[in-house]
Short mmCIF file of C-alpha atoms and ligand atoms in Angstrom, two decimals:
data_model
loop_
_atom_site.label_atom_id
_atom_site.label_comp_id
_atom_site.label_asym_id
_atom_site.label_seq_id
_atom_site.Cartn_x
_atom_site.Cartn_y
_atom_site.Cartn_z
CA MET A 1 -0.01 0.01 -0.02
CA ARG A 2 1.32 3.37 -1.01
CA ASP A 3 0.15 6.95 -0.41
CA ILE A 4 -0.49 8.90 -3.69
CA LYS A 5 -2.18 12.19 -4.76
CA ALA A 6 -5.35 11.73 -6.74
CA ALA A 7 -8.34 13.89 -7.99
CA VAL A 8 -11.25 12.36 -6.26
CA PHE A 9 -14.82 12.54 -7.50
CA ARG A 10 -16.91 13.30 -4.41
CA ALA A 11 -20.27 14.62 -5.81
CA ALA A 12 -21.73 15.22 -9.09
CA ASN A 13 -21.00 18.73 -10.69
CA GLU A 14 -18.69 19.53 -7.91
CA PRO A 15 -14.93 20.21 -8.55
CA LEU A 16 -12.69 17.19 -8.20
CA SER A 17 -10.96 17.15 -4.86
CA ILE A 18 -7.22 16.75 -4.68
CA GLU A 19 -6.53 14.26 -1.76
CA THR A 20 -4.09 11.61 -0.58
CA VAL A 21 -5.37 8.13 -1.25
CA GLN A 22 -3.87 4.67 -0.88
CA ILE A 23 -3.01 2.32 -3.79
CA ALA A 24 -2.49 -1.48 -3.38
CA GLU A 25 0.44 -3.54 -4.57
CA PRO A 26 0.04 -5.63 -7.80
CA ASP A 27 -1.83 -8.96 -7.78
CA PRO A 28 -0.24 -11.64 -10.05
CA HIS A 29 -1.59 -10.09 -13.34
CA GLU A 30 -1.53 -6.47 -12.30
CA VAL A 31 0.92 -3.64 -13.07
CA LEU A 32 1.66 -0.55 -10.99
CA LEU A 33 2.41 2.51 -13.13
CA ARG A 34 3.78 5.89 -12.33
CA THR A 35 1.43 8.16 -14.34
CA ALA A 36 3.34 10.45 -16.57
CA ALA A 37 0.49 12.15 -18.43
CA SER A 38 -3.33 11.85 -18.76
CA GLY A 39 -5.56 13.54 -21.33
CA VAL A 40 -8.89 14.88 -20.16
CA CYS A 41 -11.73 13.47 -22.33
CA HIS A 42 -15.47 14.35 -22.70
CA SER A 43 -16.28 11.03 -21.09
CA ASP A 44 -14.54 12.32 -17.87
CA LEU A 45 -16.76 15.40 -18.03
CA HIS A 46 -19.75 13.27 -18.57
CA ALA A 47 -18.82 11.25 -15.51
CA LEU A 48 -18.23 14.36 -13.48
CA GLU A 49 -21.72 15.42 -14.29
CA GLY A 50 -22.89 12.32 -12.43
CA ASN A 51 -23.93 10.07 -15.40
CA ASN A 52 -21.88 6.99 -14.71
CA ASP A 53 -19.81 6.52 -11.67
CA VAL A 54 -20.85 6.55 -7.96
CA PRO A 55 -18.58 8.53 -5.69
CA PRO A 56 -15.91 8.21 -4.48
CA ALA A 57 -14.12 7.48 -7.70
CA VAL A 58 -10.92 8.46 -9.66
CA PHE A 59 -11.55 9.40 -13.27
CA GLY A 60 -9.11 9.51 -16.18
CA HIS A 61 -8.75 6.95 -18.88
CA GLU A 62 -6.29 8.52 -21.43
CA PRO A 63 -2.81 7.84 -19.84
CA ALA A 64 0.76 7.06 -20.50
CA GLY A 65 3.21 6.11 -17.80
CA VAL A 66 6.25 4.21 -16.67
CA VAL A 67 6.09 0.75 -15.12
CA GLU A 68 6.89 0.89 -11.41
CA ALA A 69 6.13 -2.69 -10.28
CA VAL A 70 4.60 -5.86 -11.78
CA GLY A 71 2.80 -8.94 -10.43
CA ASP A 72 4.58 -12.18 -10.55
CA GLN A 73 2.62 -13.54 -13.54
CA VAL A 74 2.95 -10.40 -15.73
CA SER A 75 4.84 -11.16 -18.96
CA ASN A 76 4.18 -8.33 -21.39
CA VAL A 77 5.78 -5.42 -19.65
CA ALA A 78 8.65 -5.06 -17.16
CA VAL A 79 9.81 -2.32 -14.65
CA GLY A 80 10.90 0.77 -16.42
CA ASP A 81 8.92 0.18 -19.61
CA HIS A 82 7.06 3.11 -21.08
CA VAL A 83 3.38 2.13 -21.69
CA VAL A 84 -0.02 3.52 -22.84
CA ALA A 85 -3.06 2.27 -20.95
CA CYS A 86 -6.39 1.76 -22.61
CA THR A 87 -9.81 0.77 -21.07
CA SER A 88 -10.24 -1.78 -24.03
CA PHE A 89 -8.69 -4.74 -22.20
CA SER A 90 -9.86 -8.09 -23.24
CA CYS A 91 -9.75 -11.71 -22.15
CA GLY A 92 -8.33 -13.05 -25.33
CA SER A 93 -10.59 -16.17 -25.32
CA CYS A 94 -14.27 -15.25 -25.80
CA ALA A 95 -16.06 -15.24 -29.17
CA GLN A 96 -15.47 -11.47 -29.64
CA CYS A 97 -11.84 -11.73 -28.91
CA PHE A 98 -11.34 -14.82 -31.18
CA GLY A 99 -13.45 -13.09 -33.81
CA GLY A 100 -11.01 -10.19 -34.07
CA HIS A 101 -12.99 -7.68 -32.04
CA PRO A 102 -11.32 -7.62 -28.59
CA HIS A 103 -12.79 -4.16 -27.96
CA LEU A 104 -16.08 -5.84 -27.58
CA CYS A 105 -14.79 -8.53 -25.23
CA SER A 106 -17.69 -10.14 -23.42
CA ASN A 107 -15.55 -11.25 -20.40
CA LYS A 108 -14.32 -7.75 -19.71
CA LEU A 109 -16.29 -7.20 -16.53
CA SER A 110 -15.00 -10.47 -15.05
CA MET A 111 -11.49 -9.16 -15.59
CA SER A 112 -12.08 -6.01 -13.52
CA GLY A 113 -12.04 -7.81 -10.23
CA ARG A 114 -8.93 -8.66 -8.33
CA ILE A 115 -7.59 -12.06 -7.31
CA SER A 116 -6.98 -10.72 -3.82
CA GLY A 117 -10.55 -9.24 -3.78
CA GLY A 118 -9.58 -5.93 -2.31
CA SER A 119 -9.87 -2.51 -3.78
CA ARG A 120 -6.97 -1.18 -5.90
CA LEU A 121 -7.66 2.39 -4.53
CA SER A 122 -8.82 3.24 -1.01
CA GLN A 123 -8.77 5.95 1.67
CA ASP A 124 -8.50 4.94 5.29
CA GLY A 125 -9.80 1.52 4.43
CA GLN A 126 -12.76 2.81 2.35
CA PRO A 127 -12.74 1.67 -1.30
CA ILE A 128 -12.44 4.25 -4.12
CA ALA A 129 -13.56 3.14 -7.61
CA GLN A 130 -11.34 3.44 -10.69
CA MET A 131 -13.03 4.78 -13.81
CA SER A 132 -12.77 2.14 -16.73
CA GLY A 133 -10.40 0.09 -14.70
CA LEU A 134 -7.72 2.81 -15.05
CA GLY A 135 -8.09 5.99 -12.94
CA SER A 136 -5.41 8.08 -14.32
CA PHE A 137 -5.93 11.37 -12.55
CA ALA A 138 -3.65 10.10 -9.89
CA GLU A 139 0.05 9.86 -9.49
CA MET A 140 0.05 6.14 -9.80
CA MET A 141 -2.40 3.54 -11.34
CA LEU A 142 -2.75 -0.12 -10.63
CA VAL A 143 -4.31 -1.93 -13.65
CA HIS A 144 -4.58 -5.22 -15.36
CA GLU A 145 -1.68 -6.15 -17.54
CA ARG A 146 -4.04 -6.51 -20.53
CA ALA A 147 -4.83 -2.83 -20.36
CA LEU A 148 -1.30 -1.90 -21.33
CA VAL A 149 0.82 -1.73 -24.45
CA LYS A 150 4.55 -1.07 -24.39
CA ILE A 151 5.73 1.83 -26.52
CA ASP A 152 9.27 3.13 -27.65
CA ASP A 153 11.16 5.06 -25.03
CA ASP A 154 11.69 8.04 -27.38
CA ILE A 155 8.13 8.95 -27.66
CA PRO A 156 7.13 11.90 -25.52
CA LEU A 157 4.65 10.49 -22.93
CA ASP A 158 2.28 13.44 -22.92
CA ARG A 159 1.73 12.82 -26.67
CA ALA A 160 1.61 9.13 -26.35
CA ALA A 161 -1.20 9.61 -23.71
CA LEU A 162 -3.62 10.74 -26.45
CA CYS A 163 -3.40 7.17 -27.94
CA GLY A 164 -5.19 5.89 -24.72
CA CYS A 165 -8.53 7.22 -25.98
CA ALA A 166 -8.86 10.16 -28.55
CA ILE A 167 -6.44 8.76 -31.17
CA THR A 168 -7.46 5.26 -30.75
CA THR A 169 -11.11 6.16 -31.04
CA GLY A 170 -10.85 8.68 -33.88
CA VAL A 171 -8.13 7.25 -36.09
CA GLY A 172 -9.58 3.75 -35.45
CA ALA A 173 -13.07 5.03 -36.51
CA ALA A 174 -11.56 5.97 -39.88
CA LEU A 175 -9.22 3.03 -40.39
CA ASN A 176 -10.73 0.18 -38.59
CA THR A 177 -14.55 0.83 -38.33
CA ALA A 178 -15.35 2.66 -41.50
CA GLU A 179 -12.29 1.51 -43.54
CA VAL A 180 -12.11 4.86 -45.41
CA SER A 181 -10.69 4.22 -48.84
CA PRO A 182 -8.16 6.20 -50.82
CA GLY A 183 -9.70 8.94 -53.02
CA SER A 184 -12.99 9.06 -51.13
CA SER A 185 -14.84 12.02 -49.53
CA VAL A 186 -15.47 12.27 -45.86
CA ALA A 187 -17.49 14.57 -43.51
CA VAL A 188 -16.71 14.77 -39.87
CA PHE A 189 -19.18 16.34 -37.47
CA GLY A 190 -17.67 17.74 -34.18
CA ILE A 191 -14.03 18.97 -34.15
CA GLY A 192 -12.80 18.11 -30.63
CA GLY A 193 -10.12 15.57 -29.78
CA VAL A 194 -12.03 12.65 -31.41
CA GLY A 195 -13.18 14.68 -34.36
CA ILE A 196 -9.55 15.89 -35.03
CA SER A 197 -8.44 12.32 -34.84
CA ILE A 198 -11.08 11.20 -37.41
CA VAL A 199 -9.87 14.02 -39.66
CA GLN A 200 -6.30 12.67 -39.36
CA GLY A 201 -7.36 8.99 -39.88
CA ALA A 202 -9.19 10.02 -43.07
CA ARG A 203 -6.08 11.97 -44.23
CA ILE A 204 -3.80 9.05 -43.40
CA ALA A 205 -6.32 6.68 -45.38
CA GLY A 206 -5.90 8.96 -48.41
CA ALA A 207 -9.29 10.69 -48.60
CA ARG A 208 -9.38 13.27 -51.31
CA GLN A 209 -11.93 15.51 -49.60
CA ILE A 210 -12.39 15.98 -45.81
CA ILE A 211 -15.18 18.35 -44.72
CA GLY A 212 -15.07 19.40 -41.08
CA ILE A 213 -18.36 20.62 -39.44
CA ASP A 214 -18.51 22.47 -36.04
CA LEU A 215 -20.50 25.27 -34.44
CA VAL A 216 -17.30 27.16 -33.43
CA GLU A 217 -15.27 29.05 -36.05
CA ASP A 218 -11.97 28.32 -34.25
CA LYS A 219 -12.67 24.61 -34.40
CA LEU A 220 -13.16 24.92 -38.21
CA ALA A 221 -9.68 26.50 -38.50
CA LEU A 222 -8.37 23.59 -36.34
CA ALA A 223 -10.04 21.05 -38.72
CA LYS A 224 -8.17 22.68 -41.60
CA HIS A 225 -4.93 22.58 -39.70
CA PHE A 226 -5.20 18.79 -39.22
CA GLY A 227 -6.10 18.04 -42.76
CA ALA A 228 -9.67 19.03 -43.62
CA THR A 229 -9.98 20.42 -47.10
CA HIS A 230 -13.33 22.21 -46.61
CA THR A 231 -15.42 23.31 -43.54
CA VAL A 232 -19.07 24.03 -42.92
CA ASN A 233 -20.42 26.00 -39.92
CA GLY A 234 -22.97 23.79 -38.18
CA ASN A 235 -25.06 26.64 -37.32
CA SER A 236 -26.17 27.27 -40.81
CA ALA A 237 -29.64 26.13 -41.82
CA ASP A 238 -28.59 24.07 -44.77
CA VAL A 239 -25.71 21.91 -43.41
CA VAL A 240 -26.58 18.88 -45.38
CA LYS A 241 -27.14 20.89 -48.57
CA GLN A 242 -23.81 22.49 -48.26
CA ILE A 243 -22.03 19.22 -47.70
CA LYS A 244 -23.75 17.63 -50.76
CA ARG A 245 -22.73 20.69 -52.84
CA LEU A 246 -19.16 20.56 -51.82
CA SER A 247 -19.00 16.82 -52.42
CA ASN A 248 -20.93 16.84 -55.67
CA GLY A 249 -23.92 14.91 -54.45
CA GLY A 250 -22.90 13.44 -51.13
CA VAL A 251 -19.88 12.10 -49.25
CA ASP A 252 -18.68 8.51 -49.23
CA TYR A 253 -18.28 8.50 -45.34
CA ALA A 254 -19.81 10.65 -42.57
CA PHE A 255 -18.84 10.53 -38.85
CA ASP A 256 -20.48 11.89 -35.77
CA ALA A 257 -17.78 12.53 -33.21
CA VAL A 258 -20.18 14.25 -30.83
CA GLY A 259 -23.03 11.77 -30.01
CA ASN A 260 -26.10 13.69 -30.86
CA LYS A 261 -29.41 12.62 -32.55
CA LEU A 262 -29.53 15.49 -34.97
CA LEU A 263 -25.99 14.85 -36.14
CA ALA A 264 -26.65 11.15 -36.57
CA GLU A 265 -29.54 12.12 -38.98
CA GLN A 266 -27.37 14.65 -40.77
CA CYS A 267 -24.62 11.97 -41.11
CA LEU A 268 -27.00 9.73 -42.99
CA TYR A 269 -28.63 12.42 -44.97
CA CYS A 270 -25.30 13.90 -46.38
CA LEU A 271 -24.20 10.67 -47.86
CA ARG A 272 -24.07 9.65 -51.55
CA PRO A 273 -26.09 6.45 -52.33
CA ARG A 274 -24.30 3.43 -50.75
CA GLY A 275 -22.41 5.83 -48.45
CA LEU A 276 -21.58 4.90 -44.91
CA ALA A 277 -22.38 6.82 -41.74
CA THR A 278 -20.45 6.00 -38.47
CA LEU A 279 -21.66 6.98 -35.14
CA VAL A 280 -18.46 7.48 -32.94
CA GLY A 281 -19.63 9.72 -30.14
CA ALA A 282 -21.87 8.00 -27.51
CA ILE A 283 -25.42 9.31 -27.54
CA TYR A 284 -26.81 9.84 -24.03
CA PRO A 285 -29.01 8.77 -22.47
CA VAL A 286 -28.52 5.36 -24.21
CA THR A 287 -32.37 4.77 -24.33
CA ASP A 288 -32.64 7.77 -26.70
CA LYS A 289 -34.03 6.87 -30.11
CA VAL A 290 -32.51 8.07 -33.35
CA GLU A 291 -35.20 8.61 -36.07
CA LEU A 292 -34.14 8.33 -39.77
CA MET A 293 -36.00 9.10 -42.83
CA ALA A 294 -36.72 5.79 -44.59
CA GLY A 295 -36.15 6.99 -48.19
CA HIS A 296 -32.40 7.26 -47.56
CA PHE A 297 -32.16 3.38 -47.34
CA PHE A 298 -33.82 2.88 -50.71
CA VAL A 299 -30.39 4.01 -52.14
CA GLU A 300 -28.47 1.52 -49.97
CA LYS A 301 -27.12 4.14 -47.42
CA ARG A 302 -25.71 2.46 -44.35
CA ILE A 303 -25.37 3.49 -40.77
CA GLN A 304 -23.28 1.73 -38.05
CA GLY A 305 -22.03 2.12 -34.49
CA CYS A 306 -18.49 2.45 -33.36
CA TYR A 307 -16.98 1.61 -30.05
CA MET A 308 -13.53 3.13 -29.34
CA GLY A 309 -12.39 2.98 -33.01
CA SER A 310 -12.98 -0.80 -33.15
CA ASN A 311 -9.50 -0.94 -31.66
CA ARG A 312 -7.01 -3.71 -31.15
CA PHE A 313 -4.97 -1.24 -29.22
CA GLN A 314 -1.91 -3.49 -28.53
CA GLN A 315 -1.51 -3.56 -32.28
CA ASP A 316 -2.96 -0.03 -33.09
CA VAL A 317 -1.08 2.17 -30.75
CA PRO A 318 2.53 1.27 -31.81
CA ARG A 319 1.39 1.76 -35.46
CA TYR A 320 -0.14 5.19 -34.78
CA LEU A 321 3.21 6.09 -32.91
CA ASP A 322 5.13 4.97 -35.97
CA LEU A 323 2.99 7.36 -38.05
CA TYR A 324 3.69 10.08 -35.42
CA LYS A 325 7.43 9.57 -35.77
CA GLN A 326 7.08 9.85 -39.63
CA GLY A 327 5.20 13.08 -39.28
CA ARG A 328 2.01 11.57 -40.77
CA LEU A 329 0.05 11.75 -37.38
CA ASN A 330 0.16 15.19 -35.68
CA LEU A 331 0.08 14.64 -31.95
CA ASP A 332 2.04 17.80 -31.08
CA ASP A 333 -0.58 20.21 -32.03
CA MET A 334 -3.48 18.30 -30.47
CA ILE A 335 -2.37 19.36 -27.00
CA SER A 336 -3.76 22.80 -26.44
CA GLU A 337 -2.63 22.98 -22.71
CA ARG A 338 -0.69 21.07 -20.15
CA MET A 339 -1.40 21.44 -16.52
CA PRO A 340 -0.53 19.81 -13.10
CA LEU A 341 -3.11 17.64 -11.39
CA ASP A 342 -3.88 20.40 -8.89
CA ASN A 343 -5.38 22.42 -11.79
CA ILE A 344 -7.48 19.68 -13.19
CA ASN A 345 -10.85 21.47 -12.71
CA GLU A 346 -9.58 24.25 -15.08
CA ALA A 347 -9.40 21.57 -17.72
CA PHE A 348 -13.07 20.76 -17.33
CA ALA A 349 -14.01 24.43 -17.38
CA ALA A 350 -12.11 24.94 -20.64
CA MET A 351 -13.76 21.88 -22.17
CA LYS A 352 -17.18 23.17 -21.18
CA ALA A 353 -16.44 26.56 -22.82
CA GLY A 354 -15.47 24.60 -26.03
CA GLU A 355 -12.06 26.26 -25.91
CA VAL A 356 -9.57 23.45 -26.28
CA ALA A 357 -8.58 20.43 -28.53
CA ARG A 358 -7.08 18.47 -25.59
CA SER A 359 -5.96 19.43 -22.16
CA VAL A 360 -3.25 17.07 -20.73
CA ILE A 361 -2.43 16.56 -17.04
CA VAL A 362 1.30 16.08 -16.68
CA PHE A 363 2.80 14.77 -13.52
ZN1 LIG B 424 -12.20 9.12 -23.58
ZN1 LIG B 425 -12.74 -11.59 -24.64
#
């Protein structure tokens, strides 16, 4: 058991509270990490607003760090290794895992528990939950070995952290889920961390036209910076018409990075016949219904879900970091600000104001 500093969720819509908590030592298949950096994601804000987790809990699920200690059965990483952690850990032996879709592993929950049964995080003996099995808004993290992938030592850890969620989700949505083809046209709704990553994925895939759509003019400039060829302001009355005009009748692929009923509809409506819409952002509440005009299906338009970029992150993250080293994936400019853990509530304020691409907590 060690004392560490963590940002603790105590009550919905209240600032996270910086406190000293206790972290356990690794069970046989667990790894203790020294957190180096953690991105702040919209899902963290969603949790802060009281939609998922019951307090007390530690949020944060987009981290990179350095291995501090390993359980006696851990074989994939060693002390001193640089790693990215991802919430898409998987058992490796269920039908989804064998089918090549480990991000949809059906045994994931059974892997969240500990052999020793105790809580990984606690305070004076009272358990504290870890968001997504990670909990990276803390100086250290204790995680299952299958939540980790080793990366090269020369990658800056603040940039590597983005691969824990935003990059894996967005670039993966373009490359894995939609399989954007070279020479195609693409529309991306919502230019935050995930939307920028989809734009970059489409660019890497060789799309000839990438249309970024957002309500904020600064974000449209950001879309162009990362590879969009055109932009449309989402406030305009004829968003779908504008996209169809730009793409000469409709795009081949459309993505909703936000998670919004209206955008899901617009994604389908701005497609050419046989085009493919991919819903990347989670729509809340999950019981909401998306209504779609039936006529669009007469021309074989398709719409599909996407969970965390259909990732196989142990394979994907090193590939993305190779693209980073080659200058083809821009991680440097995705970080709009770095801040210490003590200032984490400012990151949420900036996100609510729609001011930033990504804030990263650095330790
Ligand atoms: Zn996230
Ligand atoms: Zn599985």
